[in-house]
């Protein structure tokens, strides 16, 4: 897994914005808020949150409405809505590019997009300095179906290309964890047993929050140096050295860059 | 200045050791924007930024330079008049937010007979009198103790420039101003009004100078230019005036 690349606060008209690129997915997020809310959406005690997801091609469909609902419910639990009563926090996410193989992976493409949408929304919220309870990190886990008896390991944050190679995929899971390690969101699709879900959940927790037993630098998210993949009868070696950090550390490095940019004038004097 | 400030993410607990100890006169700890207190004694960050502590004032806050302006009582802001109601003007501090109220009588020398007439879109330099989250914030153009304007009131002529909130804070800081304006002020005459809501009003008498000064301020903001660079920029700007 390669670290996502992020540009923060690059839109001038929005209060907060972020462009997020990872695994061929590229999303622009913009946050406006707290702003005036329409009378019918106004909540007397807390801020209303509006999420707009725009697809890369065409206009929104029920698929986008479903993603908006998932995002809305997840973000509402981390934004301190009670500190901004009778206001609106408007989050707009424009999908800019999708990987070429996105349509042919054979898995639910709204699930493969979901972790990226969550990350973009969070980064845009951080950029807009909306008060939040905690942060979140999300990851996609795919479990390819194992031919015969050999067990195929789960794929962690696979790219669309990985998913095509390891067809057929039996189940995909999306997990989102809060900064303090609590689970915020789980969406699963396909056939899986409870043990398999449990294993996927543990795996996601290690990636999102980092493993506490080990030192932060020494984290390994995949066993051994490489993972054996069964794809059309051929075993392939995928190098797992690419990423050693947890997503939590990645988020911290993004924020550190933002703070350093803001404090530049202070250090110069 | 500390080499690398402590970077905080929302939800990070602040170690009691890094908060001011309260050895000064003020015994109670003051929490500024970006910090949240959970009883009994946990302090958590709510925005991403760097921790700022002040031992003398026994205060801590998170320093961040992004997002929308939120009014706080005592802030000096540049408000745009949006309309007039029975007793007060409806003013905007930032676009698309509920209007703040500026009473007709909150001007220097205003009485019920002589009310100020402000057409929509006129700019007023005022102080935030009170800002609760459940009520629209209230503005005032007089000092409540003396009844004098103290430089507050209608802004005539000039142009308005947008800067970041951090830049506005930096220019209004007690230590005062930026080198750019000090250097340029020695050569040309101009008037600068800074609002905490990220607006700078520049009036230099003619459009060319006004624009040059305003754009130089914006450049210092976006590029984070330090003192020496500001002097160079000031010299370059003066050539265009």
Short mmCIF file of N, CA, C and O in Angstrom, two decimals, chain A residues 35-105:
data_model
loop_
_atom_site.label_atom_id
_atom_site.label_comp_id
_atom_site.label_asym_id
_atom_site.label_seq_id
_atom_site.Cartn_x
_atom_site.Cartn_y
_atom_site.Cartn_z
N UNK A 35 -22.21 27.93 8.32
CA UNK A 35 -22.92 28.92 7.51
C UNK A 35 -24.41 28.87 7.85
O UNK A 35 -24.85 28.03 8.64
N UNK A 36 -25.14 29.79 7.23
CA UNK A 36 -26.58 29.89 7.51
C UNK A 36 -27.29 28.66 6.95
O UNK A 36 -26.97 28.19 5.86
N UNK A 37 -28.25 28.18 7.72
CA UNK A 37 -28.93 26.94 7.33
C UNK A 37 -30.35 27.27 6.88
O UNK A 37 -30.97 28.22 7.36
N UNK A 38 -30.84 26.49 5.95
CA UNK A 38 -32.23 26.66 5.53
C UNK A 38 -33.16 26.37 6.71
O UNK A 38 -32.89 25.47 7.50
N UNK A 39 -34.25 27.11 6.76
CA UNK A 39 -35.13 26.99 7.92
C UNK A 39 -35.58 25.57 8.18
O UNK A 39 -35.62 25.09 9.30
N UNK A 40 -35.90 24.82 7.12
CA UNK A 40 -36.47 23.47 7.33
C UNK A 40 -35.39 22.48 7.80
O UNK A 40 -35.70 21.44 8.36
N UNK A 41 -34.10 22.79 7.55
CA UNK A 41 -33.04 21.88 7.99
C UNK A 41 -32.46 22.28 9.34
O UNK A 41 -31.61 21.59 9.88
N UNK A 42 -32.89 23.44 9.85
CA UNK A 42 -32.27 23.98 11.06
C UNK A 42 -32.55 23.09 12.27
O UNK A 42 -33.69 22.66 12.47
N UNK A 43 -31.50 22.82 13.06
CA UNK A 43 -31.66 22.08 14.30
C UNK A 43 -31.37 23.04 15.44
O UNK A 43 -30.33 23.71 15.44
N UNK A 44 -32.28 23.17 16.41
CA UNK A 44 -32.11 24.20 17.44
C UNK A 44 -30.90 23.99 18.34
O UNK A 44 -30.35 24.95 18.87
N UNK A 45 -30.47 22.74 18.50
CA UNK A 45 -29.42 22.48 19.48
C UNK A 45 -28.09 22.09 18.84
O UNK A 45 -27.09 22.01 19.53
N UNK A 46 -28.08 21.81 17.57
CA UNK A 46 -26.82 21.34 16.99
C UNK A 46 -26.70 21.76 15.54
O UNK A 46 -27.66 22.27 14.95
N UNK A 47 -25.53 21.56 14.98
CA UNK A 47 -25.27 21.94 13.60
C UNK A 47 -25.81 20.86 12.67
O UNK A 47 -25.74 19.67 12.96
N UNK A 48 -26.38 21.31 11.56
CA UNK A 48 -26.80 20.36 10.53
C UNK A 48 -25.59 20.07 9.63
O UNK A 48 -24.77 20.95 9.39
N UNK A 49 -25.49 18.84 9.18
CA UNK A 49 -24.38 18.47 8.29
C UNK A 49 -24.97 18.06 6.95
O UNK A 49 -25.94 17.30 6.91
N UNK A 50 -24.42 18.61 5.90
CA UNK A 50 -24.89 18.26 4.57
C UNK A 50 -23.73 17.68 3.79
O UNK A 50 -22.66 18.28 3.71
N UNK A 51 -23.90 16.50 3.26
CA UNK A 51 -22.84 15.86 2.49
C UNK A 51 -23.31 15.73 1.05
O UNK A 51 -24.40 15.22 0.80
N UNK A 52 -22.50 16.21 0.12
CA UNK A 52 -22.80 16.05 -1.30
C UNK A 52 -21.69 15.24 -1.93
O UNK A 52 -20.54 15.64 -1.86
N UNK A 53 -22.04 14.12 -2.52
CA UNK A 53 -21.05 13.33 -3.25
C UNK A 53 -21.37 13.46 -4.73
O UNK A 53 -22.50 13.21 -5.14
N UNK A 54 -20.38 13.87 -5.50
CA UNK A 54 -20.59 14.02 -6.94
C UNK A 54 -19.71 13.02 -7.66
O UNK A 54 -18.51 12.97 -7.44
N UNK A 55 -20.33 12.22 -8.54
CA UNK A 55 -19.54 11.21 -9.25
C UNK A 55 -18.65 11.84 -10.31
O UNK A 55 -18.82 13.00 -10.68
N UNK A 56 -17.68 11.04 -10.80
CA UNK A 56 -16.75 11.58 -11.79
C UNK A 56 -17.44 11.84 -13.11
O UNK A 56 -17.05 12.73 -13.86
N UNK A 57 -18.45 11.03 -13.42
CA UNK A 57 -19.19 11.21 -14.67
C UNK A 57 -20.67 11.29 -14.34
O UNK A 57 -21.18 10.52 -13.52
N UNK A 58 -21.37 12.20 -14.97
CA UNK A 58 -22.81 12.25 -14.85
C UNK A 58 -23.28 12.88 -13.55
O UNK A 58 -22.51 13.52 -12.84
N UNK A 59 -24.54 12.75 -13.26
CA UNK A 59 -25.12 13.33 -12.05
C UNK A 59 -25.31 12.24 -11.01
O UNK A 59 -25.19 11.06 -11.30
N UNK A 60 -25.60 12.67 -9.78
CA UNK A 60 -25.72 11.74 -8.68
C UNK A 60 -26.89 10.77 -8.85
O UNK A 60 -27.90 11.09 -9.46
N UNK A 61 -26.73 9.59 -8.31
CA UNK A 61 -27.75 8.55 -8.39
C UNK A 61 -28.00 8.03 -6.98
O UNK A 61 -27.36 8.47 -6.03
N UNK A 62 -28.91 7.08 -6.80
CA UNK A 62 -29.12 6.52 -5.47
C UNK A 62 -27.85 5.97 -4.83
O UNK A 62 -27.71 5.99 -3.61
N UNK A 63 -26.90 5.54 -5.64
CA UNK A 63 -25.62 5.07 -5.11
C UNK A 63 -24.91 6.19 -4.33
O UNK A 63 -24.42 5.97 -3.22
N UNK A 64 -24.92 7.38 -4.90
CA UNK A 64 -24.29 8.52 -4.22
C UNK A 64 -25.09 8.91 -2.99
O UNK A 64 -24.52 9.27 -1.96
N UNK A 65 -26.45 8.80 -3.10
CA UNK A 65 -27.28 9.13 -1.93
C UNK A 65 -26.94 8.20 -0.78
O UNK A 65 -26.85 8.60 0.38
N UNK A 66 -26.71 6.92 -1.09
CA UNK A 66 -26.37 5.93 -0.06
C UNK A 66 -25.03 6.28 0.58
O UNK A 66 -24.89 6.27 1.81
N UNK A 67 -24.05 6.62 -0.25
CA UNK A 67 -22.74 7.01 0.29
C UNK A 67 -22.86 8.25 1.16
O UNK A 67 -22.22 8.35 2.20
N UNK A 68 -23.69 9.21 0.71
CA UNK A 68 -23.88 10.43 1.49
C UNK A 68 -24.44 10.10 2.87
O UNK A 68 -24.01 10.66 3.88
N UNK A 69 -25.40 9.16 2.92
CA UNK A 69 -25.98 8.78 4.20
C UNK A 69 -24.94 8.17 5.12
O UNK A 69 -24.86 8.51 6.30
N UNK A 70 -24.12 7.28 4.56
CA UNK A 70 -23.08 6.64 5.37
C UNK A 70 -22.10 7.69 5.90
O UNK A 70 -21.74 7.69 7.08
N UNK A 71 -21.67 8.59 5.03
CA UNK A 71 -20.73 9.63 5.43
C UNK A 71 -21.34 10.54 6.48
O UNK A 71 -20.70 10.89 7.47
N UNK A 72 -22.61 10.91 6.24
CA UNK A 72 -23.29 11.82 7.16
C UNK A 72 -23.33 11.22 8.56
O UNK A 72 -22.97 11.89 9.54
N UNK A 73 -23.72 9.95 8.65
CA UNK A 73 -23.84 9.34 9.97
C UNK A 73 -22.49 9.17 10.64
O UNK A 73 -22.38 9.32 11.86
N UNK A 74 -21.46 8.88 9.86
CA UNK A 74 -20.13 8.71 10.46
C UNK A 74 -19.57 10.05 10.92
O UNK A 74 -19.06 10.17 12.03
N UNK A 75 -19.71 11.07 10.05
CA UNK A 75 -19.12 12.37 10.39
C UNK A 75 -19.87 13.04 11.53
O UNK A 75 -19.28 13.75 12.33
N UNK A 76 -21.18 12.79 11.61
CA UNK A 76 -21.94 13.42 12.69
C UNK A 76 -21.43 12.96 14.04
O UNK A 76 -21.50 13.70 15.02
N UNK A 77 -20.91 11.74 14.10
CA UNK A 77 -20.45 11.24 15.40
C UNK A 77 -19.06 11.79 15.75
O UNK A 77 -18.65 11.66 16.90
N UNK A 78 -18.34 12.37 14.80
CA UNK A 78 -17.04 12.93 15.20
C UNK A 78 -17.03 14.46 15.23
O UNK A 78 -16.16 15.04 15.86
N UNK A 79 -17.97 15.11 14.55
CA UNK A 79 -18.00 16.57 14.60
C UNK A 79 -18.71 16.98 15.89
O UNK A 79 -19.73 16.40 16.26
N UNK A 80 -18.19 18.00 16.56
CA UNK A 80 -18.84 18.51 17.78
C UNK A 80 -19.98 19.42 17.35
O UNK A 80 -19.85 20.65 17.34
N UNK A 81 -21.10 18.82 16.96
CA UNK A 81 -22.19 19.60 16.38
C UNK A 81 -22.83 20.53 17.40
O UNK A 81 -23.39 21.55 17.04
N UNK A 82 -22.71 20.18 18.67
CA UNK A 82 -23.41 20.98 19.69
C UNK A 82 -22.73 22.31 19.94
O UNK A 82 -23.32 23.20 20.55
N UNK A 83 -21.48 22.46 19.51
CA UNK A 83 -20.82 23.75 19.70
C UNK A 83 -21.24 24.77 18.65
O UNK A 83 -20.94 25.94 18.78
N UNK A 84 -21.92 24.33 17.59
CA UNK A 84 -22.34 25.25 16.54
C UNK A 84 -23.83 25.09 16.28
O UNK A 84 -24.23 24.59 15.23
N UNK A 85 -24.68 25.51 17.22
CA UNK A 85 -26.11 25.29 17.00
C UNK A 85 -26.66 26.17 15.88
O UNK A 85 -26.12 27.25 15.61
N UNK A 86 -27.69 25.71 15.22
CA UNK A 86 -28.39 26.43 14.15
C UNK A 86 -27.45 26.86 13.04
O UNK A 86 -27.55 27.94 12.50
N UNK A 87 -26.51 26.01 12.72
CA UNK A 87 -25.59 26.31 11.62
C UNK A 87 -25.56 25.11 10.68
O UNK A 87 -26.17 24.08 10.96
N UNK A 88 -24.90 25.30 9.58
CA UNK A 88 -24.80 24.23 8.60
C UNK A 88 -23.33 23.99 8.29
O UNK A 88 -22.57 24.94 8.11
N UNK A 89 -22.94 22.74 8.22
CA UNK A 89 -21.61 22.38 7.76
C UNK A 89 -21.80 21.62 6.46
O UNK A 89 -22.41 20.56 6.44
N UNK A 90 -21.33 22.22 5.39
CA UNK A 90 -21.59 21.68 4.07
C UNK A 90 -20.32 21.02 3.55
O UNK A 90 -19.28 21.66 3.44
N UNK A 91 -20.42 19.74 3.24
CA UNK A 91 -19.26 18.99 2.77
C UNK A 91 -19.54 18.54 1.34
O UNK A 91 -20.53 17.85 1.10
N UNK A 92 -18.72 18.96 0.41
CA UNK A 92 -18.90 18.57 -0.99
C UNK A 92 -17.70 17.74 -1.43
O UNK A 92 -16.56 18.16 -1.25
N UNK A 93 -17.97 16.56 -1.97
CA UNK A 93 -16.89 15.68 -2.40
C UNK A 93 -17.08 15.40 -3.88
O UNK A 93 -18.09 14.83 -4.29
N UNK A 94 -16.12 15.85 -4.65
CA UNK A 94 -16.18 15.61 -6.10
C UNK A 94 -15.18 14.53 -6.45
O UNK A 94 -13.97 14.71 -6.26
N UNK A 95 -15.67 13.40 -6.95
CA UNK A 95 -14.76 12.35 -7.41
C UNK A 95 -14.16 12.83 -8.72
O UNK A 95 -14.87 13.17 -9.65
N UNK A 96 -12.82 12.89 -8.76
CA UNK A 96 -12.19 13.42 -9.96
C UNK A 96 -11.79 12.30 -10.91
O UNK A 96 -12.11 12.33 -12.07
N UNK A 97 -11.06 11.33 -10.40
CA UNK A 97 -10.72 10.20 -11.26
C UNK A 97 -10.93 8.89 -10.51
O UNK A 97 -10.78 8.82 -9.30
N UNK A 98 -11.28 7.87 -11.27
CA UNK A 98 -11.38 6.52 -10.74
C UNK A 98 -10.35 5.68 -11.47
O UNK A 98 -9.99 5.99 -12.61
N UNK A 99 -9.85 4.59 -10.86
CA UNK A 99 -8.92 3.75 -11.60
C UNK A 99 -9.60 3.12 -12.81
O UNK A 99 -10.82 2.91 -12.81
N UNK A 100 -8.82 2.80 -13.82
CA UNK A 100 -9.38 2.27 -15.08
C UNK A 100 -10.16 0.99 -14.85
O UNK A 100 -11.19 0.76 -15.47
N UNK A 101 -9.68 0.15 -13.93
CA UNK A 101 -10.29 -1.17 -13.75
C UNK A 101 -11.48 -1.13 -12.82
O UNK A 101 -12.03 -2.16 -12.48
N UNK A 102 -11.89 0.09 -12.39
CA UNK A 102 -12.91 0.20 -11.34
C UNK A 102 -14.19 -0.56 -11.69
O UNK A 102 -14.79 -1.20 -10.84
N UNK A 103 -14.61 -0.52 -12.94
CA UNK A 103 -15.87 -1.16 -13.30
C UNK A 103 -15.79 -2.66 -13.43
O UNK A 103 -16.81 -3.34 -13.45
N UNK A 104 -14.57 -3.21 -13.50
CA UNK A 104 -14.44 -4.64 -13.80
C UNK A 104 -13.93 -5.46 -12.63
O UNK A 104 -13.54 -6.61 -12.79
N UNK A 105 -13.92 -4.87 -11.43
CA UNK A 105 -13.38 -5.61 -10.29
C UNK A 105 -14.34 -6.67 -9.80
O UNK A 105 -13.93 -7.60 -9.11
#
